[in-house]
Coordinates of C-alpha atoms in Angstrom, one line a residue:
Chain A
X1 CA 33.9 -60.7 -55.2
X2 CA 35.9 -63.8 -54.8
X3 CA 35.4 -65.6 -58.1
X4 CA 37.6 -64.3 -60.8
X5 CA 35.9 -62.3 -63.6
X6 CA 35.8 -63.2 -67.3
X7 CA 39.1 -62.3 -68.9
X8 CA 38.8 -60.2 -72.0
X9 CA 41.6 -60.4 -74.5
X10 CA 44.7 -58.5 -73.7
X11 CA 46.2 -57.2 -76.9
X12 CA 48.2 -54.2 -78.1
X13 CA 50.3 -51.8 -76.1
X14 CA 48.4 -48.8 -74.7
X15 CA 50.8 -47.1 -72.4
X16 CA 54.6 -47.1 -72.3
X17 CA 56.6 -45.4 -69.5
X18 CA 60.3 -45.6 -70.0
X19 CA 62.8 -44.4 -67.4
X20 CA 60.4 -41.8 -66.0
X21 CA 61.8 -39.6 -63.2
X22 CA 60.1 -36.8 -61.4
X23 CA 61.1 -34.3 -58.7
X24 CA 59.1 -32.0 -56.5
X25 CA 61.8 -29.4 -55.9
X26 CA 64.6 -31.4 -54.3
X27 CA 62.4 -34.3 -53.5
X28 CA 62.8 -37.3 -56.0
X29 CA 59.2 -38.6 -56.2
X30 CA 59.5 -41.0 -59.1
X31 CA 62.7 -43.0 -59.8
X32 CA 63.1 -44.7 -63.1
X33 CA 59.6 -45.9 -63.6
X34 CA 59.2 -48.4 -66.4
X35 CA 55.7 -49.7 -67.1
X36 CA 54.0 -51.1 -70.2
X37 CA 50.3 -51.5 -70.2
X38 CA 48.5 -53.4 -72.9
X39 CA 45.0 -52.7 -74.1
X40 CA 42.5 -54.4 -71.9
X41 CA 44.9 -54.8 -69.0
X42 CA 43.8 -54.0 -65.5
X43 CA 46.5 -52.9 -63.2
X44 CA 46.3 -52.1 -59.5
X45 CA 49.0 -49.9 -57.9
X46 CA 49.4 -50.2 -54.2
X47 CA 51.9 -49.1 -51.7
X48 CA 52.3 -46.9 -48.6
X49 CA 51.3 -43.3 -48.7
X50 CA 53.9 -41.1 -50.4
X51 CA 55.2 -44.0 -52.5
X52 CA 54.5 -42.2 -55.7
X53 CA 51.6 -44.4 -57.0
X54 CA 49.2 -41.4 -57.4
X55 CA 51.9 -39.3 -59.0
X56 CA 52.6 -42.2 -61.5
X57 CA 49.0 -42.3 -62.8
X58 CA 48.7 -38.5 -62.7
X59 CA 51.7 -38.4 -65.0
X60 CA 49.8 -40.4 -67.6
X61 CA 47.4 -37.5 -68.4
X62 CA 50.0 -34.9 -67.5
X63 CA 48.3 -33.5 -64.4
X64 CA 51.9 -33.9 -63.2
X65 CA 54.8 -33.2 -65.4
X66 CA 57.7 -35.7 -65.6
X67 CA 61.2 -34.3 -66.0
X68 CA 63.0 -37.3 -67.5
X69 CA 62.0 -40.3 -69.5
X70 CA 59.3 -41.0 -72.0
X71 CA 55.6 -41.5 -71.6
X72 CA 53.6 -42.6 -74.6
X73 CA 49.8 -43.1 -74.3
X74 CA 48.0 -44.6 -77.2
X75 CA 50.8 -43.7 -79.6
X76 CA 51.0 -40.1 -78.5
X77 CA 54.0 -38.9 -76.5
X78 CA 53.4 -36.5 -73.7
X79 CA 55.7 -33.5 -74.1
X80 CA 55.2 -29.8 -73.5
X81 CA 53.0 -29.7 -76.7
X82 CA 49.6 -28.7 -75.4
X83 CA 47.9 -30.2 -78.5
X84 CA 49.3 -33.5 -77.7
X85 CA 48.5 -33.3 -74.0
X86 CA 44.9 -32.5 -74.9
X87 CA 44.8 -35.3 -77.4
X88 CA 45.9 -37.8 -74.7
X89 CA 43.4 -36.4 -72.2
X90 CA 40.6 -36.9 -74.6
X91 CA 41.4 -40.6 -74.6
X92 CA 42.1 -41.1 -70.9
X93 CA 39.4 -40.9 -68.3
X94 CA 40.1 -40.1 -64.7
X95 CA 38.3 -40.7 -61.5
X96 CA 39.5 -38.8 -58.4
X97 CA 39.5 -39.6 -54.7
X98 CA 37.3 -36.5 -54.0
X99 CA 35.0 -37.0 -57.0
X100 CA 35.6 -33.5 -58.3
X101 CA 32.2 -33.2 -59.9
X102 CA 31.3 -29.7 -61.0
X103 CA 28.9 -28.5 -58.3
X104 CA 27.3 -25.8 -60.4
X105 CA 26.1 -28.2 -63.0
X106 CA 23.5 -31.0 -62.8
X107 CA 24.6 -34.6 -63.0
X108 CA 23.5 -34.7 -66.6
X109 CA 25.4 -31.5 -67.4
X110 CA 28.5 -32.8 -65.7
X111 CA 28.3 -35.8 -68.1
X112 CA 27.6 -33.9 -71.3
X113 CA 30.1 -31.0 -70.7
X114 CA 33.2 -32.6 -72.2
X115 CA 31.5 -34.5 -75.0
X116 CA 29.9 -31.3 -76.2
X117 CA 32.8 -29.0 -75.8
X118 CA 35.7 -31.3 -76.5
X119 CA 34.2 -33.8 -78.9
X120 CA 31.8 -31.2 -80.4
X121 CA 28.9 -33.6 -80.0
X122 CA 25.4 -32.2 -80.5
X123 CA 23.6 -31.7 -77.2
X124 CA 21.0 -34.4 -77.8
X125 CA 23.5 -37.0 -78.7
X126 CA 25.6 -36.1 -75.7
X127 CA 22.6 -36.4 -73.4
X128 CA 21.7 -39.8 -74.9
X129 CA 25.2 -41.1 -74.2
X130 CA 25.2 -39.6 -70.7
X131 CA 21.9 -41.3 -69.9
X132 CA 23.3 -44.6 -71.2
X133 CA 26.2 -44.4 -68.8
X134 CA 24.2 -43.1 -65.9
X135 CA 22.0 -46.1 -66.4
X136 CA 25.1 -48.3 -66.4
X137 CA 26.2 -46.9 -63.0
X138 CA 22.6 -47.3 -62.0
X139 CA 21.6 -43.7 -61.1
X140 CA 19.7 -42.4 -64.2
X141 CA 17.0 -41.1 -61.8
X142 CA 19.5 -38.6 -60.4
X143 CA 20.3 -37.0 -63.7
X144 CA 18.7 -33.6 -63.0
X145 CA 20.0 -33.3 -59.4
X146 CA 23.1 -31.3 -58.4
X147 CA 26.1 -33.2 -57.1
X148 CA 25.7 -31.7 -53.7
X149 CA 22.4 -33.5 -53.3
X150 CA 23.9 -37.0 -53.8
X151 CA 25.7 -39.3 -51.4
X152 CA 29.4 -39.9 -51.7
X153 CA 28.9 -43.3 -53.4
X154 CA 26.5 -41.8 -55.9
X155 CA 28.8 -38.9 -56.6
X156 CA 31.7 -41.3 -57.3
X157 CA 29.5 -43.3 -59.7
X158 CA 28.5 -40.1 -61.5
X159 CA 32.2 -39.3 -61.8
X160 CA 32.8 -42.7 -63.4
X161 CA 29.9 -42.1 -65.8
X162 CA 31.2 -38.7 -66.6
X163 CA 34.6 -40.1 -67.5
X164 CA 33.0 -42.8 -69.6
X165 CA 31.0 -40.4 -71.6
X166 CA 34.2 -39.4 -73.4
X167 CA 34.5 -43.0 -74.5
X168 CA 38.0 -43.2 -73.2
X169 CA 40.5 -45.9 -74.1
X170 CA 42.0 -45.9 -70.7
X171 CA 40.6 -45.2 -67.2
X172 CA 42.7 -44.0 -64.3
X173 CA 41.3 -44.4 -60.8
X174 CA 43.1 -42.4 -58.1
X175 CA 42.0 -44.0 -54.8
X176 CA 38.3 -43.9 -55.9
X177 CA 37.0 -45.4 -52.6
X178 CA 39.2 -43.8 -50.0
X179 CA 36.9 -40.8 -49.3
X180 CA 33.7 -42.9 -49.1
X181 CA 31.8 -44.1 -46.1
X182 CA 32.3 -47.9 -45.6
X183 CA 28.7 -48.8 -46.7
X184 CA 29.3 -47.0 -50.1
X185 CA 32.5 -48.6 -51.1
X186 CA 30.9 -51.7 -52.5
X187 CA 28.6 -49.9 -55.0
X188 CA 31.6 -48.1 -56.5
X189 CA 33.7 -51.2 -56.6
X190 CA 30.9 -53.1 -58.3
X191 CA 30.7 -50.4 -61.0
X192 CA 34.4 -50.7 -61.5
X193 CA 34.2 -54.5 -61.8
X194 CA 31.5 -54.1 -64.4
X195 CA 33.8 -51.8 -66.3
X196 CA 36.6 -54.3 -66.1
X197 CA 34.4 -57.1 -67.5
X198 CA 33.7 -55.0 -70.6
X199 CA 37.4 -55.0 -71.3
X200 CA 38.3 -51.4 -70.3
X201 CA 42.0 -50.7 -69.8
X202 CA 42.3 -49.7 -66.2
X203 CA 45.0 -48.4 -63.9
X204 CA 43.8 -48.2 -60.3
X205 CA 45.5 -46.9 -57.2
X206 CA 43.6 -48.5 -54.3
X207 CA 43.9 -50.2 -51.0
X208 CA 41.0 -52.5 -51.8
X209 CA 42.9 -55.8 -51.9
X210 CA 39.8 -57.8 -52.5
X211 CA 39.2 -55.7 -55.7
X212 CA 42.8 -56.3 -56.7
X213 CA 42.4 -60.0 -56.4
X214 CA 39.2 -60.2 -58.4
X215 CA 39.9 -57.7 -61.1
X216 CA 43.6 -57.1 -61.7
X217 CA 45.8 -58.8 -64.2
X218 CA 48.8 -57.3 -62.5
X219 CA 49.4 -55.8 -59.1
X220 CA 52.2 -53.3 -58.8
X221 CA 53.8 -52.5 -55.4
X222 CA 55.5 -49.1 -55.1
X223 CA 57.6 -47.7 -52.4
X224 CA 59.7 -44.6 -52.1
X225 CA 59.1 -43.7 -55.8
X226 CA 60.1 -47.0 -57.2
X227 CA 58.3 -50.1 -58.5
X228 CA 59.4 -52.6 -56.0
X229 CA 57.5 -55.7 -57.2
X230 CA 54.9 -56.6 -59.7
X231 CA 53.1 -59.8 -60.3
X232 CA 49.7 -61.4 -61.2
X233 CA 47.5 -61.1 -58.1
X234 CA 47.5 -64.7 -56.8
X235 CA 51.2 -64.9 -56.8
X236 CA 51.5 -61.3 -55.5
X237 CA 49.4 -61.9 -52.4
X238 CA 50.3 -65.5 -51.7
X239 CA 54.0 -65.4 -52.4
X240 CA 55.4 -61.9 -52.2
X241 CA 59.1 -61.9 -53.2
X242 CA 60.3 -58.7 -51.6
X243 CA 60.8 -58.0 -47.9
X244 CA 59.1 -54.6 -48.2
X245 CA 56.1 -56.1 -50.0
X246 CA 55.7 -58.7 -47.3
X247 CA 55.7 -56.0 -44.6
X248 CA 53.2 -53.9 -46.4
X249 CA 50.8 -56.8 -47.0
X250 CA 51.1 -57.9 -43.4
X251 CA 50.1 -54.4 -42.4
X252 CA 47.1 -54.0 -44.6
X253 CA 45.6 -57.5 -44.5
X254 CA 44.6 -58.3 -41.0
Chain B
X1 CA 14.3 -61.0 -32.1
X2 CA 14.1 -57.6 -30.5
X3 CA 12.5 -54.6 -32.3
X4 CA 13.2 -51.1 -31.4
X5 CA 10.3 -48.7 -31.2
X6 CA 11.2 -45.1 -32.1
X7 CA 9.8 -42.2 -30.1
X8 CA 7.3 -40.0 -31.8
X9 CA 8.2 -36.4 -32.9
X10 CA 6.9 -33.8 -30.3
X11 CA 6.1 -30.1 -31.1
X12 CA 8.7 -27.6 -29.8
X13 CA 8.0 -25.7 -26.6
X14 CA 5.5 -22.9 -27.2
X15 CA 7.8 -20.1 -26.0
X16 CA 10.4 -20.8 -28.7
X17 CA 8.1 -20.3 -31.7
X18 CA 5.7 -17.7 -33.1
X19 CA 5.8 -13.9 -32.3
X20 CA 6.7 -14.4 -28.7
X21 CA 9.5 -16.8 -29.6
X22 CA 10.8 -14.4 -32.3
X23 CA 10.8 -11.4 -29.8
X24 CA 12.6 -13.5 -27.2
X25 CA 15.2 -14.8 -29.5
X26 CA 15.9 -11.5 -31.4
X27 CA 15.2 -8.6 -29.1
X28 CA 15.1 -9.8 -25.5
X29 CA 17.5 -12.7 -25.4
X30 CA 19.6 -11.2 -22.5
X31 CA 19.4 -8.2 -20.2
X32 CA 22.0 -6.4 -22.4
X33 CA 20.0 -7.1 -25.6
X34 CA 16.8 -5.9 -23.9
X35 CA 18.6 -2.7 -22.9
X36 CA 19.8 -2.2 -26.5
X37 CA 16.3 -2.8 -27.8
X38 CA 14.9 -0.2 -25.5
X39 CA 17.6 2.3 -26.4
X40 CA 17.1 1.7 -30.1
X41 CA 13.3 2.2 -29.7
X42 CA 14.0 5.5 -27.9
X43 CA 16.3 6.7 -30.7
X44 CA 13.6 5.8 -33.3
X45 CA 11.0 7.7 -31.3
X46 CA 13.4 10.7 -31.1
X47 CA 14.1 10.8 -34.8
X48 CA 11.2 9.4 -36.8
X49 CA 8.3 11.7 -35.7
X50 CA 10.0 15.0 -36.5
X51 CA 11.3 13.6 -39.8
X52 CA 7.8 12.5 -40.8
X53 CA 6.5 15.9 -39.7
X54 CA 9.0 17.7 -41.9
X55 CA 8.9 15.4 -44.9
X56 CA 5.2 14.7 -45.2
X57 CA 2.9 16.4 -42.8
X58 CA 4.2 20.0 -43.0
X59 CA 5.6 19.6 -46.5
X60 CA 4.4 21.6 -49.5
X61 CA 3.8 19.5 -52.6
X62 CA 2.2 21.8 -55.2
X63 CA 3.1 25.2 -56.4
X64 CA 5.4 26.9 -58.9
X65 CA 7.8 29.2 -57.0
X66 CA 9.4 29.4 -53.6
X67 CA 6.6 31.6 -52.4
X68 CA 4.3 28.6 -52.5
X69 CA 6.2 27.0 -49.7
X70 CA 4.5 28.4 -46.6
X71 CA 3.9 25.6 -44.1
X72 CA 7.5 25.4 -42.8
X73 CA 8.2 21.8 -43.7
X74 CA 10.0 20.4 -46.7
X75 CA 9.5 22.3 -50.0
X76 CA 9.1 19.5 -52.5
X77 CA 8.0 22.1 -55.0
X78 CA 11.6 22.8 -55.7
X79 CA 12.2 19.2 -56.7
X80 CA 9.1 19.1 -58.8
X81 CA 10.0 22.3 -60.6
X82 CA 13.5 21.2 -61.3
X83 CA 12.8 17.6 -61.9
X84 CA 13.5 17.8 -65.6
X85 CA 17.0 19.2 -65.0
X86 CA 17.7 16.6 -62.3
X87 CA 16.9 13.8 -64.7
X88 CA 18.3 15.1 -68.0
X89 CA 20.7 17.9 -67.2
X90 CA 20.9 20.4 -70.1
X91 CA 19.6 17.9 -72.6
X92 CA 17.3 19.9 -74.9
X93 CA 13.8 19.4 -73.6
X94 CA 12.2 18.7 -77.0
X95 CA 14.7 15.8 -77.5
X96 CA 14.3 14.2 -74.1
X97 CA 12.1 11.5 -75.6
X98 CA 15.4 10.1 -76.9
X99 CA 16.7 9.5 -73.4
X100 CA 13.4 8.0 -72.3
X101 CA 13.4 5.7 -75.3
X102 CA 16.9 4.6 -74.5
X103 CA 15.9 3.6 -71.0
X104 CA 12.8 1.8 -72.2
X105 CA 14.8 -0.1 -74.8
X106 CA 17.1 -1.2 -72.0
X107 CA 14.2 -2.4 -69.9
X108 CA 12.3 -4.1 -72.7
X109 CA 15.5 -5.5 -74.2
X110 CA 16.7 -7.0 -71.0
X111 CA 13.3 -8.3 -69.9
X112 CA 13.5 -11.7 -71.8
X113 CA 16.7 -12.5 -69.8
X114 CA 14.6 -12.6 -66.7
X115 CA 12.1 -15.1 -68.1
X116 CA 13.1 -18.6 -67.0
X117 CA 11.5 -20.3 -69.9
X118 CA 13.4 -18.3 -72.5
X119 CA 15.4 -20.5 -74.9
X120 CA 18.9 -19.5 -76.2
X121 CA 19.3 -17.0 -73.4
X122 CA 23.0 -16.8 -73.8
X123 CA 22.9 -16.0 -77.5
X124 CA 20.2 -13.4 -77.0
X125 CA 22.1 -11.8 -74.1
X126 CA 25.2 -11.6 -76.2
X127 CA 23.4 -10.0 -79.1
X128 CA 21.8 -7.5 -76.7
X129 CA 25.1 -6.6 -75.2
X130 CA 26.5 -5.9 -78.7
X131 CA 23.5 -4.2 -80.3
X132 CA 22.2 -2.1 -77.4
X133 CA 25.3 0.1 -76.7
X134 CA 25.4 1.0 -80.4
X135 CA 21.7 1.9 -80.5
X136 CA 21.9 3.7 -77.1
X137 CA 24.9 5.8 -78.3
X138 CA 23.1 6.7 -81.5
X139 CA 19.9 7.7 -79.7
X140 CA 21.6 9.7 -77.0
X141 CA 24.3 11.4 -79.1
X142 CA 22.6 11.4 -82.5
X143 CA 24.5 12.7 -85.5
X144 CA 23.3 10.2 -88.1
X145 CA 20.1 8.9 -89.6
X146 CA 18.4 12.2 -89.1
X147 CA 19.0 12.5 -85.4
X148 CA 20.2 15.9 -84.2
X149 CA 23.6 15.9 -82.4
X150 CA 23.4 16.4 -78.6
X151 CA 27.0 16.9 -77.5
X152 CA 28.0 15.1 -74.3
X153 CA 28.6 18.4 -72.6
X154 CA 24.8 18.9 -72.5
X155 CA 24.2 15.5 -71.0
X156 CA 23.5 15.6 -67.3
X157 CA 21.4 14.7 -64.3
X158 CA 20.4 11.1 -63.4
X159 CA 20.8 10.2 -67.1
X160 CA 24.5 11.0 -67.0
X161 CA 24.9 9.2 -63.7
X162 CA 23.3 6.1 -65.2
X163 CA 25.4 6.4 -68.3
X164 CA 28.7 6.5 -66.3
X165 CA 27.6 3.8 -64.0
X166 CA 26.3 1.5 -66.8
X167 CA 29.3 2.0 -69.0
X168 CA 31.6 1.7 -66.0
X169 CA 30.1 -1.6 -64.9
X170 CA 29.8 -3.1 -68.4
X171 CA 33.5 -2.2 -69.1
X172 CA 35.1 -2.9 -65.7
X173 CA 33.6 -6.4 -65.2
X174 CA 35.0 -8.1 -68.2
X175 CA 38.3 -6.3 -68.0
X176 CA 38.5 -7.1 -64.2
X177 CA 37.9 -10.8 -64.9
X178 CA 40.7 -10.8 -67.6
X179 CA 43.0 -9.1 -65.2
X180 CA 42.2 -11.6 -62.4
X181 CA 42.9 -14.5 -64.8
X182 CA 46.1 -12.8 -65.9
X183 CA 47.3 -12.3 -62.4
X184 CA 47.0 -16.0 -61.8
X185 CA 48.5 -16.9 -65.2
X186 CA 51.5 -19.3 -65.5
X187 CA 53.1 -16.9 -68.0
X188 CA 55.4 -14.5 -66.0
X189 CA 55.1 -11.6 -68.6
X190 CA 51.3 -11.6 -68.4
X191 CA 51.3 -11.9 -64.6
X192 CA 53.7 -8.9 -64.2
X193 CA 51.7 -6.7 -66.6
X194 CA 48.4 -7.5 -64.7
X195 CA 49.9 -7.1 -61.3
X196 CA 51.5 -3.7 -62.3
X197 CA 48.2 -2.5 -63.8
X198 CA 46.1 -3.5 -60.8
X199 CA 48.5 -2.1 -58.2
X200 CA 48.8 1.2 -60.2
X201 CA 45.1 1.8 -60.5
X202 CA 44.4 0.7 -56.9
X203 CA 47.1 3.0 -55.7
X204 CA 45.7 6.3 -57.0
X205 CA 42.4 8.0 -55.8
X206 CA 39.6 8.1 -58.4
X207 CA 39.5 11.9 -58.0
X208 CA 43.1 12.0 -59.2
X209 CA 42.3 9.8 -62.1
X210 CA 39.5 12.0 -63.2
X211 CA 41.5 15.1 -62.7
X212 CA 44.4 13.8 -64.7
X213 CA 42.1 12.6 -67.5
X214 CA 40.6 16.0 -67.8
X215 CA 43.4 18.4 -67.1
X216 CA 46.7 16.7 -67.6
X217 CA 46.0 14.4 -70.5
X218 CA 45.2 17.2 -73.0
X219 CA 48.6 18.7 -72.2
X220 CA 50.3 15.5 -73.4
X221 CA 48.2 15.0 -76.5
X222 CA 49.4 16.6 -79.8
X223 CA 48.1 20.0 -80.6
X224 CA 44.6 20.0 -82.1
X225 CA 43.8 16.5 -80.9
X226 CA 41.2 16.2 -78.3
X227 CA 38.6 13.8 -77.4
X228 CA 35.4 14.0 -75.5
X229 CA 35.6 14.8 -71.8
X230 CA 32.9 12.3 -70.9
X231 CA 34.7 9.7 -72.9
X232 CA 37.9 10.3 -70.9
X233 CA 36.1 10.2 -67.6
X234 CA 34.5 6.9 -68.7
X235 CA 37.8 5.3 -69.6
X236 CA 39.2 6.5 -66.3
X237 CA 36.3 5.0 -64.3
X238 CA 36.6 1.7 -66.2
X239 CA 40.3 1.3 -65.7
X240 CA 40.1 2.3 -62.1
X241 CA 37.2 0.0 -61.2
X242 CA 38.5 -3.0 -63.2
X243 CA 41.4 -3.1 -60.8
X244 CA 39.0 -3.5 -57.9
X245 CA 36.9 -6.1 -59.7
X246 CA 40.1 -8.0 -60.6
X247 CA 41.0 -8.4 -56.9
X248 CA 37.5 -9.5 -55.9
X249 CA 37.4 -12.1 -58.7
X250 CA 40.9 -13.3 -57.8
X251 CA 39.5 -14.0 -54.3
X252 CA 36.9 -16.2 -55.9
X253 CA 39.4 -18.0 -58.2
X254 CA 41.5 -18.9 -55.2
X255 CA 38.6 -20.4 -53.4
X256 CA 37.9 -23.0 -56.1
X257 CA 39.5 -26.3 -55.1
X258 CA 42.4 -27.6 -57.2
X259 CA 40.4 -30.7 -57.9
X260 CA 38.0 -28.7 -60.1
X261 CA 40.9 -27.5 -62.3
X262 CA 42.3 -31.0 -62.4
X263 CA 38.9 -32.6 -63.3
X264 CA 38.4 -30.1 -66.1
X265 CA 41.9 -30.5 -67.4
X266 CA 41.7 -34.3 -67.2
X267 CA 38.7 -34.4 -69.6
X268 CA 40.6 -32.4 -72.2
X269 CA 39.2 -29.0 -71.7
X270 CA 41.6 -26.3 -72.8
X271 CA 42.4 -23.2 -70.7
X272 CA 39.6 -20.9 -71.9
X273 CA 36.9 -23.6 -71.8
X274 CA 38.1 -24.8 -68.4
X275 CA 37.9 -21.2 -67.1
X276 CA 34.7 -20.3 -68.9
X277 CA 32.7 -23.5 -68.3
X278 CA 34.0 -24.7 -64.9
X279 CA 36.0 -22.3 -62.9
X280 CA 34.5 -18.8 -63.5
X281 CA 30.9 -19.8 -63.1
X282 CA 31.7 -21.1 -59.6
X283 CA 34.1 -18.3 -58.8
X284 CA 31.8 -15.5 -59.9
X285 CA 29.0 -17.0 -57.9
X286 CA 31.2 -16.9 -54.8
X287 CA 32.1 -13.3 -55.2
X288 CA 28.7 -11.8 -56.1
X289 CA 28.6 -9.9 -52.8
X290 CA 32.1 -8.5 -53.4
X291 CA 31.3 -7.5 -57.0
X292 CA 28.0 -5.9 -56.1
X293 CA 29.8 -4.1 -53.4
X294 CA 32.2 -2.7 -56.0
X295 CA 29.3 -1.8 -58.3
X296 CA 27.5 0.1 -55.6
X297 CA 30.6 2.1 -54.7
X298 CA 31.2 2.7 -58.4
X299 CA 27.6 4.0 -58.7
X300 CA 28.2 6.4 -55.9
X301 CA 31.6 7.4 -57.1
X302 CA 30.1 8.6 -60.3
X303 CA 29.3 11.8 -58.4
X304 CA 33.0 12.6 -58.3
X305 CA 32.8 13.7 -62.0
X306 CA 31.8 17.0 -60.4
X307 CA 35.6 17.6 -60.2
X308 CA 35.9 17.8 -64.0
X309 CA 32.7 19.8 -64.5
X310 CA 30.3 17.2 -65.6
X311 CA 26.7 17.7 -64.4
X312 CA 25.6 14.4 -63.0
X313 CA 22.6 14.1 -60.7
X314 CA 24.4 15.5 -57.6
X315 CA 26.1 18.3 -59.5
X316 CA 22.8 19.2 -61.2
X317 CA 21.1 19.5 -57.8
X318 CA 24.0 21.4 -56.3
X319 CA 23.7 23.8 -59.3
X320 CA 20.0 24.3 -58.7
X321 CA 20.4 25.1 -55.0
X322 CA 22.6 28.0 -55.9
X323 CA 19.8 29.5 -58.1
X324 CA 18.8 32.8 -56.4
X325 CA 15.1 31.9 -57.0
X326 CA 15.5 28.8 -54.9
X327 CA 17.9 29.8 -52.2
X328 CA 17.8 27.6 -49.0
X329 CA 16.6 24.5 -50.7
X330 CA 19.8 22.5 -50.2
X331 CA 18.3 20.1 -47.6
X332 CA 15.4 19.1 -50.0
X333 CA 17.9 18.8 -52.8
X334 CA 20.3 16.6 -51.0
X335 CA 17.6 14.4 -49.4
X336 CA 16.2 13.9 -52.9
X337 CA 19.7 13.0 -54.2
X338 CA 20.2 10.6 -51.3
X339 CA 16.9 8.9 -52.0
X340 CA 17.6 8.4 -55.7
X341 CA 21.1 7.0 -55.0
X342 CA 19.7 4.8 -52.2
X343 CA 16.9 3.4 -54.5
X344 CA 19.5 2.3 -57.1
X345 CA 22.0 0.9 -54.6
X346 CA 19.4 -0.9 -52.6
X347 CA 18.0 -2.3 -55.8
X348 CA 21.4 -3.7 -56.7
X349 CA 21.8 -5.2 -53.3
X350 CA 18.5 -6.9 -53.4
X351 CA 19.2 -8.3 -56.9
X352 CA 22.5 -9.7 -55.7
X353 CA 20.7 -11.5 -52.8
X354 CA 18.2 -12.9 -55.3
X355 CA 21.0 -14.0 -57.6
X356 CA 22.9 -15.8 -54.8
X357 CA 19.7 -17.7 -53.9
X358 CA 18.9 -18.6 -57.4
X359 CA 22.4 -19.9 -58.2
X360 CA 22.8 -21.8 -54.9
X361 CA 23.0 -25.5 -55.8
X362 CA 23.6 -26.6 -52.3
X363 CA 27.1 -27.8 -52.8
X364 CA 28.8 -26.4 -49.7
X365 CA 31.3 -28.9 -48.6

């Protein structure tokens, strides 16, 4: 994972967060978050637990509601308008820490559900696309199994394939490897690296600093609901500017 | 380099498998269990032989009147002679083929749903659910296309029991699911309405509901306006049972992890698709035992319509036992009623076990 990957072109703006604030009751979780993400950019968010990094990316498809500020994704602003929220969600794929596959559906059905019901794709076409992405995450042979019959790493790769089947413009990863056994982390990371090489716009909350070094264009460090520091990975790891960042890095890199 | 040799698999000890193993594990695992086993065996020995003696060995099976029952055991002649009434109530005998046909149509119509290879099952099932009630009502009630009208006051026996149970189940399940969803809705108005509805219907006894529908409701209706007694009972049963179903389904909805809702929402599914495709299929599977429990109790509660003078299976039997020609046949009558009820309830229970197994995709986390 050490050699840097090919760098696809970074072009237009994809996500704008301007002065975003969020509270859980009295608790101020996000404080004045400003973030611009261009198409093809790969961003890693890191920071101690409770720093608001997951909440930040969950605001981008409105799994969490922000109370102040503006969030625009692919030209659509996220407001209370359900139509707009669903429009954004169609274009933004998400991969969760606990996979969240639908246990009552087979792997293939998991992958075809949204394309068929949201994109109104005919079943055959949806299955074709699903098989294409299952091959990409290298588990086409599991297509007719149920999620409960797969290992954690396989389930997470299915979850990635499922998100890709919607042909999203942005992929959000919320600690995709944190719930995996150590020997399965690599297969998931390799899949994500492959995705990055194809030019997917990615925002990834992770503690995998090796992944951040290889894949990211930008690493963002958050603490106590604020973006404390951001930089391109080499500079970020070798020359952190902020006291808090230094402490964090010293704690996670042994 | 060292290689590790794994030990071979050995068979389990002989005493832990087979008949002996099963007996030891299930009946004689401790002195207390052995004692219980012996006690239970004694009870069976005490009850079963006299019962068999009464019901089979000393029983009278053929004949026409009470005088044919001479051997001192059960007089099944009574059941045999009144069988028609127990099944159809006062439905005119020359028109009973219509009831039979309705039942056969249900069996034949539903059969394809149980064939695994059947394509477009959902569509067919929906069509069946829409078409069958119309046809069944037409056949049972008549009144158009040349069928003679049989008013619902003449319906009775097992047929009436099945009509109430089937309509009750078919009506209460969808309504209960909607109420459960409403109770968990984000919209306060809908939530309040659903909670009020559920708590109201759960708070009153079914017997009161039936009584009110039959006696009180006509008092409030404008003069000259009345509608069918059976119809009122059916509406009462549906509303009452839907409240119970709603609470069972709510239990299932609460057991679905938040991540499932989030994953469904994140891929752009709206509320109804998220519920219909992702959440409800899982929640309903979880609550099959609870739902079937409610259905079984609904099926047995149909006998409460006796309070408003409808002649369901139990009331038909009760009526027959008061016939002077057949005095003293109450035991046979009620045993028969119990048997019929048991067959249906046990059938539902077995089917639910089968469903649970079939739908198990091994995802317990």
